[in-house]
Structure formats: structure tokens, C-alpha cells
Amino acid sequence: MKRSVLLCLFLLSSFAIMADNQIASPDGNIVVTISTDNGSPHYRVAYKGQVVIAPSALGMVTNIGDYTMALVEKSFETKMVSDSYSLPNIKQSHVDYKANEAIVRYERGEKPAMDITFRVSNRDVAFRYTLHPRGETRVCVVEREVSNFALPDGTTTFLCPQSKPMGGFARTTPSYETSYTLDEPAGRNGWGEGYTFPCLFRRQEVLNGSKGSKGSKGNAEDLWILISETGTDGGYVGCRLVNEKGSTYSIGFPQKGEMNGVGEPTPAMALPASTPWRTITVGPLANIVETTVPFDLVEQKYKPSQEYIYGKGSWSWIIGMDPSCNFDEQKRYIDFSAAMGWQSVLIDAFWDQQIGYERMAELSRYAQQKGVGLFLWYNSNGTWNDAPQTPIGKLNNARIRREEMKWMKDNGIRGIKVDFFGGDKQPMMQLYEDILSDANDFGLMCIFHGCTLPRGWERMYPNYVASEAVLASENLHFGQGACDAEAKNGCIHPFIRNTVGSMDFGGSTLNKFYSADNKRGTVRRTSDVYALATAVLFQSAVQHFAMAPNNLTDAPTWAVEFMKQVPTTWDEVRFIDGYPGKYIILARHTGSKWFVVGINAEEQTLKKTITLPMFEKGTSLSVYSDDAQLNGSVKTVSQNKKQQITLTIPCNGGVVITND
Ligand code: CA
């Protein structure tokens, strides 16, 4: 009797100090617990009973008050939310989104202070903060966010270091172009500046059975965790992940030195206002590859001014570099795109000097007669780096930008590729948004290079196409090391960079060498089938491939024919098998046409029997594969009764299976 009274008292007192609120995903697999501990909010996350995020801090410190402590929890409200949306330019053309939402409202002096909104769907946890005006005070500067992510001990990391500001080529960093480290223990901090989003983590063999337990069939699966953010616009800054200690990482703001030190790393907000969402995708690797969370949580910010044309195109610069951006060579590439049945040509830097505006208008007319649209390269720069490439000084000023865009509209230009941005401070995020919304006024699509990660932009900005934000194909031209590591990197991107946003990689080379005569320069190590596979593996609704006009005669006919047909927009993605940096097999389809593709970076030939339920027994399949010397070929097979097929992928090779 006495004991139970004591226990009751103990429970009551602990409730008084710490109120636990819980919210689960619709399928119950993910459980988020939100507690207010002596006025400080915390959260923790579990997936199928396994710890994903141990108790971690919430809140922010602003110049009008500290929202990490002395908060009074006023209410905890939950509801179901659902959304149904179609987006032609992401991994899945239609999404039925279902989640449970919880809003914890905090007060100070009996006035609303801060809300924390959580959304929990079957694959993802997301949260964001909403700050309210404080009396007559309606603006604030967020000095720091304390939001952190305490990962369980023993978690390993798959991360891309943030580069220091004003470094690299012509002082253009950070531009999300560094090499990943794979399966490293937690506790490091990249090059001292943390890591760019998204950040992938792994807990070894904790799902569906315990590690090493006797009698288990060894079917335990790793638990994966992908941390990122979405919904970032000119109302905030782009964030990164900084190691606090051990396996705990926290939200970091931009570095002070970005934009040549001009502007603050801290965001300013007009209240009431909400921050971008912090997202945590959890589960087996399929959840990581198939997540749509970057798009589920955002809204379209303006209507498209016209229907935008997605598709394939060619791009001379990757093989011919700056000198190729001349009238005759671009005309040859327009003819090449037309011969391939492709939709566009991307004309890179120095076109304003080497072709000029008048002859560009002539070139655009020529392209239009051939059913080809032109994308033109621009330097974003005002005052944030030394990159001399032109046109320059055209897009960083609204008056000049809109004049330039009017000229493009008048001359039938389809879109722009803007390069060399200056980091993630708020004025730079505003520049992205201003370029996008002005471009929409003039019917132009936007591709960004030397840039930040897109954060839900495919849905927010209907004329946004894709961003680089990765060590992309240019490095294959610049150095043999990148060619040697091409397959390894190709096996990373579908799990990390490309899963949260369209990636403008500019790959699928069929040249043997990265040079116009195809006889010298860096040597491609990957096979032709690998090139075909990555056309499906890397997702972007507009793809400018690294193929060249000579490939019409010097590349295998089956490869060229495949590249004419391959889609760039997809109804769905299904992860089949793989491991970051080692190999990947996935499937995409558009309508009833499926493409199952795989690539292998491991020294040992990959041999896998996979079940492909999307192909009925007896379906005629084209199988593109490599022999041990990486010579590709295509053969037709009929789907067997078990609906299984055995793949053999040598190192640096690929496989593609498609229904005829
Ligand atoms: Ca670049």
C-alpha cells in the first residue's frame, strides 16, 4: 500500500516536471516523443522500437528572446493530415501523402511564444518552429538554433564535408562539391565546418532480428537515417549539420565568410513566421531512396506562366570546354539534338563573347526550326567570387535581370543555367528565389550550378528544373581520379544527394575520352551500359547528357537508340538492392514502360538474382549487359515463371532491363 502511494507520488511529481507527448506514423512504425523538461523542449524518435534519435534539443535563440528555456507548454494538439499532389519533375509523378501532425504550443507570460509542429509519415519525421510577435515586437533575428540530432552510439556516417567559404576555383566555395566519406564512425566534423545536407547514417543490423543471435537466419537489416531540410526560401538561410560531440549533430547556419563576408549568417524573420522543416527519413534503404518528404511539406509559391517542356538535350562544354561555345559548334550540337529527337541544347559560358547576342538570336531561330530549345549559361555573380566567366552581372540585379530575360523570351530561349552562387546566407537564398520567380514571368526554366542544395524547390517553383550541388560530370573531364572513382560516386548519389532533389549531373558519356577528337584527355573507366543505366539512375526532368555528335557513328547503335528513347520524367521509383558506394539496383517506370537498372563499383563482379514482379511471365524484355571486359550488348529474353532474373555486373559496368 505504502509503496504504491509512493510510486503514485513519484509518477505525479515526474509528470509535473516532464510532460511526455507522443505521436506516431499512420502505420505505427515511427514514434516521436516530445517532452518539456523544466521549460526546455526535447524530442526523441524510435522506428519499430529501435532508437533513431535519442533525447535531443529543440528551440532557438533570437535577439528578442531565448526560446530554448522557461517555456510553458500550453497545449499539445494532434490531427491527421493528408495531401494529394501531382509533380511531373520528381521521382514520383503522383503522391498521396498521409501523416499525423502534432503542434506543441508554448507560452511565456500567458502570451503565445513559440509553436513546434511535428509531422510523422510512414517514412519520415519533420519538425519546424513558428515564432509569434512579442507584444509590439514583430521582427527578430535568429541567433542560433539548438535543434540537434543525438544518433545512437555505433552509428556510422555517409557524409559530404562543407567546404570553407571563398576557396576553390576563383573563390567560389561553398558549392556542395566535395567527396563523401563512407561508413566512417561518428564524431568527426568534416573539414572543420560540418557537413552539407542531406546526411546519411546507418545503424548496423538492428531491424528484423538481432545481430549475431544464434539460430537467426542472418536476415537482420540495417536501419538508415537521412537528415535534411526542406522549404527553405528567401525567408531563411540554408543550414548544414555540425558535429557537436560523439554522435550528436546540430543545425549550423552559414559561415561568416560566405559572400566575401558580406551579410550575416543569421536569418531575420518578420513575425509570425515559420522556419524551414528539418526532416529525418528512417527505415530500410528503400525508405531513403523512395522518400518524397522534401516535396510533401512545401507548397507551390506561384503558378507556372506556361507549360514547361522537360526532356533530354546535348551540351558541348563537357567534351569541348569553353572554346566549343561558338556558333558553328553549337549549330552542330543543335543538329545532333535534332537527330537524337532530343528537346534542347545547353550553351555554356562565354557565349555572349564568342557568339554574341545577335547571332545567338539567329542560332535560337535555327534551333526552333529543328524543334530544339536553347538553355543559356549565366554567371550569378555580383560581388561574391572571382569567376570571370561571362555573361556576368546580368542576374544579380532585378532591373538588368528582367531586361535580359525579356530578350530571352523575345528570342525563344527555353531556360537558363546559372552558375557560381555565393553560399547559403539569406540574401543568396533570396537571389535564388528572385531569379526563379522573374524567370517564370518570362517563361524560362532554371538550372543551377555551383550552388546550394534544392530544398523542395521542384514543388515550390514550377519553373525550377535541377541543381548541381554534387561533384558532377565536369570533374570527369578535369581529372583522372574522378574517372577512376566514377562508379563509386554513382553508387552514392541515388541514396543521398539525388534522393532529396533533382540532380543536374550532365553524364551518360559515350566518348572513350573527354576530348573533341575522342583520342586524348581523361579516360572513361565505366562501360557504355553504365552510361545507359545512369540515364535512369540519376533523376532530373531535364537532362543534358555528355554525348557528342561523333557518338552517332562511333558508339554502338543499341546505346544510341536507347539514349533516344530513355524518359526523363517518371511515375515511380522502386529500390531493389544496393549499398552506398558499392552497388545499386533500382527500377523506375513511366506508364507501363519499366526500366530496371544497376551499376557496380565493387572490384568483384556482382551476381544477384532479383525478382521483378512488374514484368508478367512471358513478357519480352531487352537486357543490356556487360561482359567481363565491359563490352556491352543487348539481348531479348522472355520473363520466366518465377519472375526472376540473374544479373551479372562487372566492376564499372551496368545493367538495364526494359519491357519491349
Ligand atoms: Ca560545378
XYZ file of C-alpha atoms and ligand atoms in Angstrom:
661
model
C 0.000 0.000 0.000
C 2.624 2.426 1.128
C 4.782 1.501 -1.846
C 2.055 2.231 -4.413
C 1.290 5.608 -2.842
C 4.944 6.459 -3.059
C 5.020 5.266 -6.654
C 1.976 7.419 -7.461
C 3.614 10.411 -5.846
C 6.785 9.750 -7.786
C 4.846 9.479 -11.074
C 2.884 12.655 -10.313
C 5.997 14.613 -9.498
C 7.805 13.402 -12.593
C 4.765 14.390 -14.669
C 4.896 17.844 -13.174
C 8.498 18.276 -14.286
C 8.365 16.410 -17.544
C 5.284 16.080 -19.735
C 5.624 13.459 -22.427
C 3.597 13.747 -25.586
C 3.679 11.115 -28.282
C 2.818 10.985 -31.931
C 3.170 8.008 -34.251
C 3.264 7.488 -38.002
C -0.003 6.249 -39.608
C 1.416 2.673 -39.701
C 2.671 2.960 -36.118
C 6.310 2.154 -37.003
C 7.705 5.579 -36.130
C 7.044 7.033 -32.677
C 8.118 10.557 -31.742
C 8.097 11.586 -28.097
C 8.113 15.301 -27.343
C 8.806 16.387 -23.797
C 9.177 19.664 -21.999
C 11.845 19.261 -19.391
C 11.929 22.152 -16.906
C 10.758 24.517 -19.618
C 13.097 23.177 -22.340
C 11.617 21.208 -25.240
C 13.147 17.886 -26.330
C 12.218 15.087 -28.708
C 13.203 11.532 -29.434
C 12.399 9.153 -32.279
C 12.037 5.357 -32.474
C 11.472 3.112 -35.505
C 9.988 -0.342 -34.815
C 11.139 0.041 -31.204
C 14.729 0.898 -32.145
C 16.217 4.223 -31.121
C 16.686 6.525 -34.128
C 17.175 9.809 -32.298
C 17.960 9.739 -28.555
C 16.630 12.686 -26.495
C 17.630 15.797 -28.449
C 17.190 19.527 -28.007
C 14.620 21.789 -29.652
C 14.327 25.550 -29.742
C 16.050 28.673 -30.930
C 17.771 31.720 -29.507
C 16.749 35.059 -31.008
C 17.533 38.685 -30.365
C 14.065 39.111 -28.847
C 14.274 36.149 -26.516
C 15.619 32.729 -25.742
C 13.175 30.051 -26.905
C 15.123 27.116 -25.515
C 14.149 27.519 -21.852
C 11.497 28.788 -19.436
C 8.768 27.834 -21.878
C 5.327 26.901 -20.593
C 3.646 24.164 -22.570
C 0.130 25.403 -23.225
C -1.277 22.696 -25.447
C -0.477 19.626 -27.476
C -2.839 19.107 -30.404
C -2.735 16.306 -32.917
C -4.563 15.693 -36.154
C -4.278 13.638 -39.306
C -3.148 15.474 -42.412
C -3.340 14.298 -45.977
C -2.431 15.770 -49.311
C -2.639 14.510 -52.839
C -0.445 16.166 -55.430
C 0.995 15.625 -58.877
C 4.509 16.753 -59.833
C 5.900 15.679 -63.196
C 9.503 16.617 -62.332
C 10.329 14.481 -59.253
C 10.867 10.759 -58.670
C 7.129 10.086 -58.359
C 4.501 11.754 -60.551
C 1.653 11.486 -58.054
C 1.937 11.441 -54.267
C -0.763 10.602 -51.737
C 0.699 11.984 -48.550
C -0.613 10.948 -45.144
C 0.837 11.971 -41.823
C -0.016 12.672 -38.230
C 0.662 16.212 -37.120
C 1.297 17.465 -33.602
C 1.563 21.105 -32.607
C 3.048 21.915 -29.232
C 2.212 25.494 -28.253
C 4.468 27.274 -25.794
C 3.642 30.428 -23.900
C 5.570 32.973 -21.951
C 3.738 35.374 -19.622
C 0.489 33.803 -20.849
C 1.167 35.002 -24.388
C 1.927 32.735 -27.383
C 5.708 32.432 -27.760
C 6.671 29.509 -29.990
C 4.931 26.540 -31.613
C 6.752 23.393 -32.663
C 4.998 21.435 -35.387
C 5.841 17.783 -35.958
C 4.749 15.753 -38.967
C 5.172 11.987 -38.886
C 4.523 9.941 -42.028
C 5.382 6.279 -42.613
C 8.956 7.071 -43.674
C 9.659 10.495 -42.258
C 9.690 12.763 -39.241
C 9.741 16.522 -39.790
C 9.573 19.499 -37.472
C 9.646 23.259 -37.656
C 9.302 26.278 -35.392
C 6.794 29.104 -35.552
C 7.595 32.277 -33.633
C 4.898 34.759 -32.603
C 5.202 38.548 -32.200
C 6.254 39.606 -28.730
C 3.943 42.465 -27.833
C 4.675 45.215 -30.333
C 7.884 43.472 -31.451
C 7.266 41.920 -34.829
C 10.749 41.272 -36.217
C 13.626 39.224 -34.948
C 16.987 37.770 -35.848
C 17.540 34.089 -35.100
C 20.958 33.931 -33.497
C 21.088 30.140 -33.376
C 19.019 27.014 -33.419
C 19.702 24.434 -30.741
C 17.897 21.715 -32.718
C 20.073 18.658 -32.595
C 20.070 15.010 -33.534
C 21.576 12.595 -30.992
C 22.159 9.457 -33.009
C 22.649 6.145 -31.198
C 26.187 5.023 -30.363
C 27.771 2.907 -33.082
C 26.043 4.801 -35.887
C 28.262 5.183 -38.930
C 28.173 8.155 -41.282
C 27.925 8.808 -45.056
C 28.727 12.488 -45.307
C 29.844 15.272 -47.625
C 32.038 17.879 -45.863
C 31.068 21.543 -46.042
C 33.915 23.435 -47.672
C 35.283 26.631 -46.184
C 33.990 29.852 -47.745
C 35.820 31.754 -50.526
C 38.010 28.811 -51.515
C 38.395 26.572 -54.536
C 38.146 27.745 -58.145
C 38.010 31.569 -58.220
C 36.901 31.584 -54.560
C 33.512 30.058 -55.427
C 33.023 27.721 -52.429
C 30.944 26.501 -50.693
C 29.146 24.904 -53.614
C 28.315 21.451 -52.270
C 31.076 19.883 -54.379
C 33.193 17.723 -52.069
C 33.852 13.986 -51.800
C 31.810 11.777 -49.493
C 33.292 9.715 -46.711
C 31.508 6.373 -46.332
C 30.779 4.274 -43.243
C 33.013 6.386 -41.014
C 32.463 6.455 -37.274
C 30.577 9.471 -35.946
C 32.415 12.193 -34.070
C 34.320 13.956 -36.829
C 33.347 17.321 -38.239
C 34.329 17.110 -41.906
C 36.939 19.740 -42.732
C 36.048 21.593 -39.551
C 32.847 23.130 -40.913
C 30.426 20.231 -40.632
C 28.506 18.653 -43.477
C 26.195 19.646 -46.293
C 22.679 18.241 -46.401
C 21.481 15.588 -46.837
C 23.392 13.498 -44.277
C 23.067 9.713 -44.181
C 23.628 7.499 -41.128
C 23.480 3.750 -40.553
C 22.788 1.548 -37.549
C 24.085 -1.912 -38.278
C 21.643 -4.840 -38.409
C 19.049 -3.827 -35.866
C 15.856 -4.362 -37.889
C 14.015 -7.681 -38.231
C 16.192 -9.758 -35.962
C 19.161 -9.223 -33.751
C 22.753 -9.193 -34.834
C 24.675 -12.399 -34.429
C 21.943 -14.129 -32.426
C 22.211 -17.905 -32.693
C 19.701 -19.544 -34.944
C 18.812 -16.318 -36.739
C 18.987 -16.679 -40.483
C 21.080 -13.564 -40.710
C 18.247 -11.570 -42.241
C 18.759 -8.610 -39.959
C 18.621 -5.333 -41.842
C 20.430 -2.088 -41.254
C 18.450 0.894 -40.034
C 19.205 4.012 -42.076
C 18.636 7.649 -41.140
C 18.732 10.549 -43.623
C 18.716 14.057 -42.134
C 17.972 17.064 -44.317
C 15.791 20.167 -44.552
C 13.128 21.456 -46.898
C 11.042 24.512 -47.638
C 13.992 26.914 -47.486
C 13.422 30.163 -49.375
C 14.428 33.810 -49.054
C 12.790 33.837 -45.612
C 15.643 31.915 -44.009
C 19.182 30.622 -44.523
C 20.388 27.283 -45.886
C 21.658 25.185 -42.988
C 24.229 22.436 -42.543
C 24.900 19.765 -39.938
C 27.685 20.375 -37.428
C 29.116 17.721 -35.120
C 28.561 18.731 -31.513
C 30.225 15.741 -29.851
C 30.234 11.971 -30.332
C 27.265 11.012 -32.459
C 25.317 14.237 -31.799
C 24.919 16.705 -34.669
C 23.231 20.083 -34.621
C 21.856 22.636 -37.088
C 24.516 25.086 -38.255
C 23.921 28.399 -40.008
C 26.035 29.592 -42.989
C 29.666 30.527 -42.401
C 30.514 34.152 -41.705
C 32.950 34.317 -44.620
C 30.422 33.357 -47.285
C 29.629 36.072 -49.873
C 33.072 37.559 -49.182
C 31.978 38.210 -45.596
C 29.099 40.459 -46.609
C 25.768 39.854 -44.852
C 25.097 37.971 -41.651
C 24.949 34.176 -41.262
C 21.790 34.624 -39.167
C 18.265 34.751 -40.638
C 15.862 37.610 -39.980
C 12.155 36.952 -39.688
C 9.002 39.117 -39.703
C 6.633 37.589 -37.149
C 4.652 35.448 -37.070
C 6.901 33.243 -39.184
C 7.903 29.610 -39.501
C 11.322 28.134 -40.148
C 12.017 25.566 -42.873
C 11.358 21.922 -41.928
C 14.064 19.692 -40.503
C 13.494 16.192 -41.887
C 14.520 12.737 -40.677
C 13.820 9.840 -43.032
C 14.154 6.417 -41.380
C 13.907 2.719 -42.132
C 15.474 0.323 -44.620
C 17.311 1.790 -47.631
C 14.106 1.637 -49.712
C 12.624 4.342 -47.454
C 15.675 6.538 -48.046
C 15.641 6.135 -51.844
C 11.871 6.425 -52.257
C 11.067 9.243 -49.806
C 9.104 12.234 -51.090
C 9.412 14.253 -47.859
C 11.190 17.253 -49.461
C 8.070 17.813 -51.577
C 5.358 16.622 -49.159
C 5.893 19.535 -46.785
C 6.000 22.515 -49.148
C 3.566 24.456 -51.301
C 3.731 25.928 -54.765
C 4.686 29.594 -54.412
C 3.443 30.823 -57.789
C 1.616 29.445 -60.798
C 3.612 28.400 -63.864
C 3.315 31.070 -66.548
C 3.204 28.326 -69.183
C 3.567 24.592 -69.545
C 7.273 23.819 -69.214
C 8.945 21.321 -71.555
C 11.081 18.662 -69.884
C 13.295 16.222 -71.740
C 16.779 15.488 -72.989
C 19.462 17.619 -74.528
C 23.101 17.844 -75.520
C 25.864 20.009 -74.122
C 29.157 20.679 -75.927
C 31.067 22.120 -72.972
C 31.627 18.834 -71.114
C 33.697 17.488 -74.014
C 34.812 20.673 -75.863
C 35.045 23.137 -72.927
C 34.899 26.951 -73.361
C 36.199 27.106 -76.990
C 33.237 24.966 -78.108
C 30.759 27.708 -77.178
C 30.930 29.175 -80.702
C 28.273 29.499 -83.410
C 29.349 26.633 -85.687
C 29.868 24.106 -82.921
C 26.534 24.970 -81.294
C 24.815 24.581 -84.656
C 26.390 21.124 -84.898
C 25.052 20.272 -81.434
C 21.583 21.563 -82.407
C 21.677 19.202 -85.391
C 22.844 16.442 -83.037
C 19.978 17.025 -80.579
C 17.541 17.080 -83.522
C 18.987 13.789 -84.841
C 18.545 12.225 -81.405
C 14.960 13.533 -81.144
C 16.020 15.479 -78.069
C 14.381 18.668 -76.847
C 17.271 21.037 -76.085
C 20.876 22.218 -76.263
C 22.659 23.831 -73.342
C 25.147 26.526 -74.393
C 27.736 27.153 -71.685
C 29.966 30.092 -70.632
C 31.347 32.871 -72.885
C 28.574 32.551 -75.487
C 27.996 36.310 -75.170
C 31.579 36.947 -76.329
C 32.095 34.011 -78.675
C 28.667 34.094 -80.341
C 27.168 37.428 -79.294
C 23.561 38.419 -78.739
C 22.625 38.963 -82.404
C 23.987 35.688 -83.658
C 22.526 33.929 -80.603
C 19.112 35.147 -81.757
C 19.886 33.629 -85.175
C 21.032 30.376 -83.555
C 17.836 30.230 -81.498
C 15.710 30.648 -84.635
C 17.662 27.830 -86.273
C 17.158 25.619 -83.202
C 13.432 26.338 -83.088
C 13.050 25.283 -86.731
C 14.590 21.968 -85.694
C 12.288 21.611 -82.676
C 15.137 22.273 -80.232
C 15.091 24.801 -77.359
C 18.200 26.549 -76.012
C 19.356 26.847 -72.413
C 21.923 29.633 -71.870
C 24.624 29.749 -69.185
C 24.942 32.772 -66.831
C 27.315 33.724 -64.034
C 25.223 34.602 -60.951
C 27.938 36.847 -59.662
C 27.757 40.309 -58.239
C 30.355 40.529 -55.504
C 30.818 37.033 -54.078
C 33.652 35.405 -56.062
C 36.281 35.943 -58.756
C 34.867 33.710 -61.503
C 35.485 35.592 -64.764
C 33.125 33.563 -66.965
C 30.542 35.652 -68.806
C 27.757 36.711 -69.167
C 28.272 38.237 -65.735
C 26.462 40.921 -63.730
C 23.188 40.194 -65.510
C 21.230 38.189 -62.960
C 22.082 39.789 -59.612
C 20.103 42.974 -60.227
C 16.324 42.913 -60.790
C 16.250 45.669 -63.457
C 19.062 44.204 -65.575
C 17.876 40.643 -64.999
C 14.359 41.371 -66.256
C 15.715 43.169 -69.339
C 17.912 40.173 -70.099
C 15.046 37.770 -69.568
C 12.803 39.809 -71.863
C 15.463 39.485 -74.576
C 15.475 35.717 -73.984
C 11.693 35.466 -74.173
C 11.617 37.570 -77.365
C 14.158 35.210 -78.902
C 12.567 31.931 -77.883
C 15.201 30.874 -75.325
C 13.898 27.983 -73.205
C 15.861 28.342 -69.994
C 18.971 29.377 -68.089
C 21.777 27.619 -66.279
C 23.082 29.909 -63.540
C 26.483 29.131 -62.005
C 28.809 30.283 -59.195
C 26.450 31.224 -56.374
C 27.859 32.509 -53.102
C 26.720 30.219 -50.280
C 23.635 29.933 -48.125
C 23.142 33.299 -46.369
C 19.668 34.806 -46.539
C 20.424 37.335 -49.341
C 21.711 34.449 -51.502
C 18.583 32.388 -50.838
C 16.583 35.495 -51.828
C 18.578 35.718 -55.072
C 17.682 32.134 -55.991
C 14.024 32.889 -55.341
C 14.130 36.187 -57.273
C 15.807 34.578 -60.296
C 13.231 31.771 -60.268
C 10.159 33.985 -59.996
C 11.420 36.507 -62.588
C 12.325 33.662 -64.947
C 8.783 32.325 -64.614
C 7.430 35.736 -65.678
C 9.368 35.279 -68.919
C 8.615 31.573 -69.384
C 12.174 30.417 -68.607
C 13.231 27.241 -66.802
C 16.128 27.367 -64.306
C 19.064 25.041 -63.717
C 21.582 25.990 -61.009
C 25.275 25.062 -60.843
C 27.990 25.882 -58.336
C 25.102 26.178 -55.942
C 23.266 25.066 -52.858
C 21.052 22.013 -52.441
C 17.459 22.489 -53.647
C 15.110 22.177 -50.695
C 11.656 21.292 -52.016
C 12.070 23.665 -54.961
C 10.591 21.358 -57.617
C 7.207 21.890 -55.969
C 7.700 25.447 -54.692
C 8.889 26.911 -58.008
C 7.263 25.320 -61.084
C 9.991 26.506 -63.498
C 12.817 25.127 -61.324
C 14.489 22.155 -63.007
C 17.568 20.912 -61.151
C 20.768 21.831 -59.356
C 24.313 20.569 -59.470
C 25.268 20.570 -55.737
C 27.376 17.461 -56.312
C 30.803 16.616 -57.742
C 29.286 16.361 -61.216
C 30.497 15.298 -64.671
C 32.864 18.286 -65.095
C 35.275 16.508 -62.739
C 35.430 13.551 -65.128
C 36.872 15.965 -67.692
C 39.148 17.714 -65.204
C 40.860 14.701 -63.592
C 41.516 11.007 -63.996
C 40.878 10.450 -60.281
C 37.213 11.346 -60.783
C 37.005 8.946 -63.749
C 38.562 6.174 -61.672
C 36.008 6.796 -58.896
C 33.033 7.420 -61.208
C 31.171 4.200 -60.384
C 31.767 4.569 -56.655
C 30.267 8.050 -56.706
C 27.453 6.895 -58.973
C 26.567 4.352 -56.289
C 26.323 7.104 -53.647
C 24.091 9.759 -55.234
C 20.787 7.821 -55.502
C 20.940 7.238 -51.722
C 21.909 10.757 -50.668
C 22.105 13.840 -52.914
C 19.650 12.773 -55.604
C 17.039 11.362 -53.241
C 16.132 14.810 -51.904
C 16.215 16.780 -55.154
C 16.743 16.768 -58.904
C 20.440 16.451 -59.721
C 21.978 18.046 -62.810
C 24.899 15.668 -63.268
C 25.462 16.008 -67.036
C 26.644 12.442 -67.537
C 25.965 9.375 -69.713
C 29.140 9.877 -71.743
C 29.667 7.514 -74.682
C 33.048 9.013 -75.639
C 36.030 6.944 -74.519
C 37.987 10.131 -73.842
C 36.896 13.557 -72.608
C 38.061 15.445 -75.689
C 36.559 16.544 -79.003
C 38.701 14.127 -81.049
C 37.866 11.294 -78.603
C 41.548 10.291 -78.624
C 43.159 12.099 -75.682
C 42.262 13.506 -72.286
C 40.889 11.708 -69.264
C 39.796 8.124 -69.894
C 36.328 6.858 -69.079
C 36.550 3.699 -66.942
C 32.856 2.874 -66.977
C 31.045 0.884 -69.643
C 28.514 2.030 -72.220
C 25.799 0.098 -70.363
C 26.828 2.004 -67.212
C 26.174 5.245 -69.165
C 22.703 3.993 -70.122
C 21.945 2.863 -66.565
C 22.844 6.260 -65.075
C 20.466 8.000 -67.510
C 17.740 6.254 -65.474
C 19.508 6.153 -62.121
C 20.174 9.922 -61.917
C 16.895 11.812 -61.733
C 16.281 15.214 -63.280
C 13.331 16.135 -65.511
C 15.739 17.886 -67.895
C 18.968 16.025 -68.675
C 21.817 17.457 -70.705
C 23.860 14.368 -71.457
C 27.596 14.346 -72.156
C 27.109 12.629 -75.515
C 28.716 14.195 -78.598
C 27.795 14.293 -82.322
C 30.552 11.755 -83.096
C 28.676 9.192 -80.982
C 26.181 8.860 -83.861
C 28.911 6.975 -85.727
C 31.431 5.792 -83.106
C 29.126 4.486 -80.335
C 27.183 1.197 -80.510
C 23.835 1.596 -82.286
C 21.952 -0.056 -79.397
C 23.375 2.526 -76.987
C 22.483 5.496 -79.209
C 18.977 4.114 -79.834
C 18.463 3.662 -76.077
C 19.523 7.255 -75.387
C 16.999 8.492 -77.971
C 14.183 6.733 -76.109
C 15.021 6.983 -72.412
C 12.485 9.114 -70.480
C 13.430 11.914 -68.082
C 10.164 12.020 -66.133
C 8.910 9.134 -64.026
C 5.783 7.836 -62.349
C 7.551 5.929 -59.596
C 10.875 4.662 -58.233
C 11.403 1.312 -56.525
C 14.619 0.491 -54.716
C 15.660 -3.131 -55.264
C 19.105 -3.635 -53.749
C 22.357 -1.868 -53.059
C 24.713 -0.227 -50.614
C 26.034 3.353 -50.794
C 29.338 3.460 -52.664
C 29.224 -0.252 -53.624
C 26.330 -1.001 -55.965
C 22.717 -0.089 -56.606
C 19.809 -1.692 -58.426
C 16.552 0.236 -58.766
C 13.566 0.481 -61.072
C 11.652 3.443 -62.482
C 8.669 3.450 -64.749
C 6.694 5.829 -66.862
C 3.282 4.441 -67.750
C 3.682 0.716 -68.398
C 7.315 1.018 -69.502
C 9.744 -0.072 -66.765
C 13.489 0.374 -66.569
C 15.370 -1.783 -64.071
C 18.952 -0.528 -63.843
C 22.039 -1.427 -61.873
C 25.669 -0.341 -61.584
C 28.561 -1.848 -59.650
C 31.639 -0.136 -58.155
C 32.986 -3.177 -56.297
C 36.075 -4.913 -57.639
C 34.284 -8.222 -57.540
C 31.636 -8.884 -60.214
C 28.161 -8.518 -58.719
C 25.902 -11.520 -59.217
C 22.329 -11.207 -57.962
C 19.082 -12.995 -58.617
C 16.295 -10.472 -58.305
C 12.526 -10.792 -58.503
C 10.851 -8.381 -60.907
C 7.106 -8.597 -60.253
C 6.471 -5.651 -62.598
C 7.097 -7.939 -65.593
C 4.469 -10.659 -66.107
C 5.572 -14.152 -67.078
C 6.285 -14.253 -70.820
C 6.967 -10.511 -71.144
C 9.588 -9.786 -73.788
C 12.497 -7.951 -72.138
C 15.535 -6.187 -73.580
C 18.536 -6.831 -71.354
C 21.599 -4.592 -71.781
C 24.631 -6.026 -70.013
C 28.433 -6.138 -69.972
C 30.890 -8.980 -70.333
C 33.962 -9.195 -68.107
C 35.859 -6.797 -70.428
C 32.979 -4.277 -70.182
C 31.858 -4.883 -73.763
C 28.151 -4.232 -73.798
C 25.416 -5.930 -75.757
C 21.659 -6.223 -75.778
C 19.632 -9.388 -75.970
C 15.949 -10.207 -75.802
C 14.711 -12.601 -73.148
C 11.296 -13.766 -72.064
C 10.339 -13.301 -68.396
C 10.306 -16.691 -66.655
C 7.585 -18.217 -64.460
C 9.301 -17.216 -61.196
C 9.572 -13.643 -62.499
C 13.258 -13.739 -61.597
C 16.368 -12.753 -63.449
C 20.032 -13.167 -62.537
C 22.160 -10.065 -63.037
C 25.902 -10.088 -63.563
C 27.526 -6.663 -63.287
C 31.313 -6.367 -63.507
C 33.159 -3.543 -61.747
C 32.436 -0.213 -63.530
C 29.703 -1.930 -65.532
C 25.954 -1.722 -65.626
C 22.735 -3.455 -66.491
C 19.433 -2.220 -67.923
C 16.271 -4.296 -68.272
C 13.223 -2.851 -70.000
C 9.992 -4.295 -71.352
C 9.702 -4.026 -75.146
Ca 30.405 22.868 -60.621
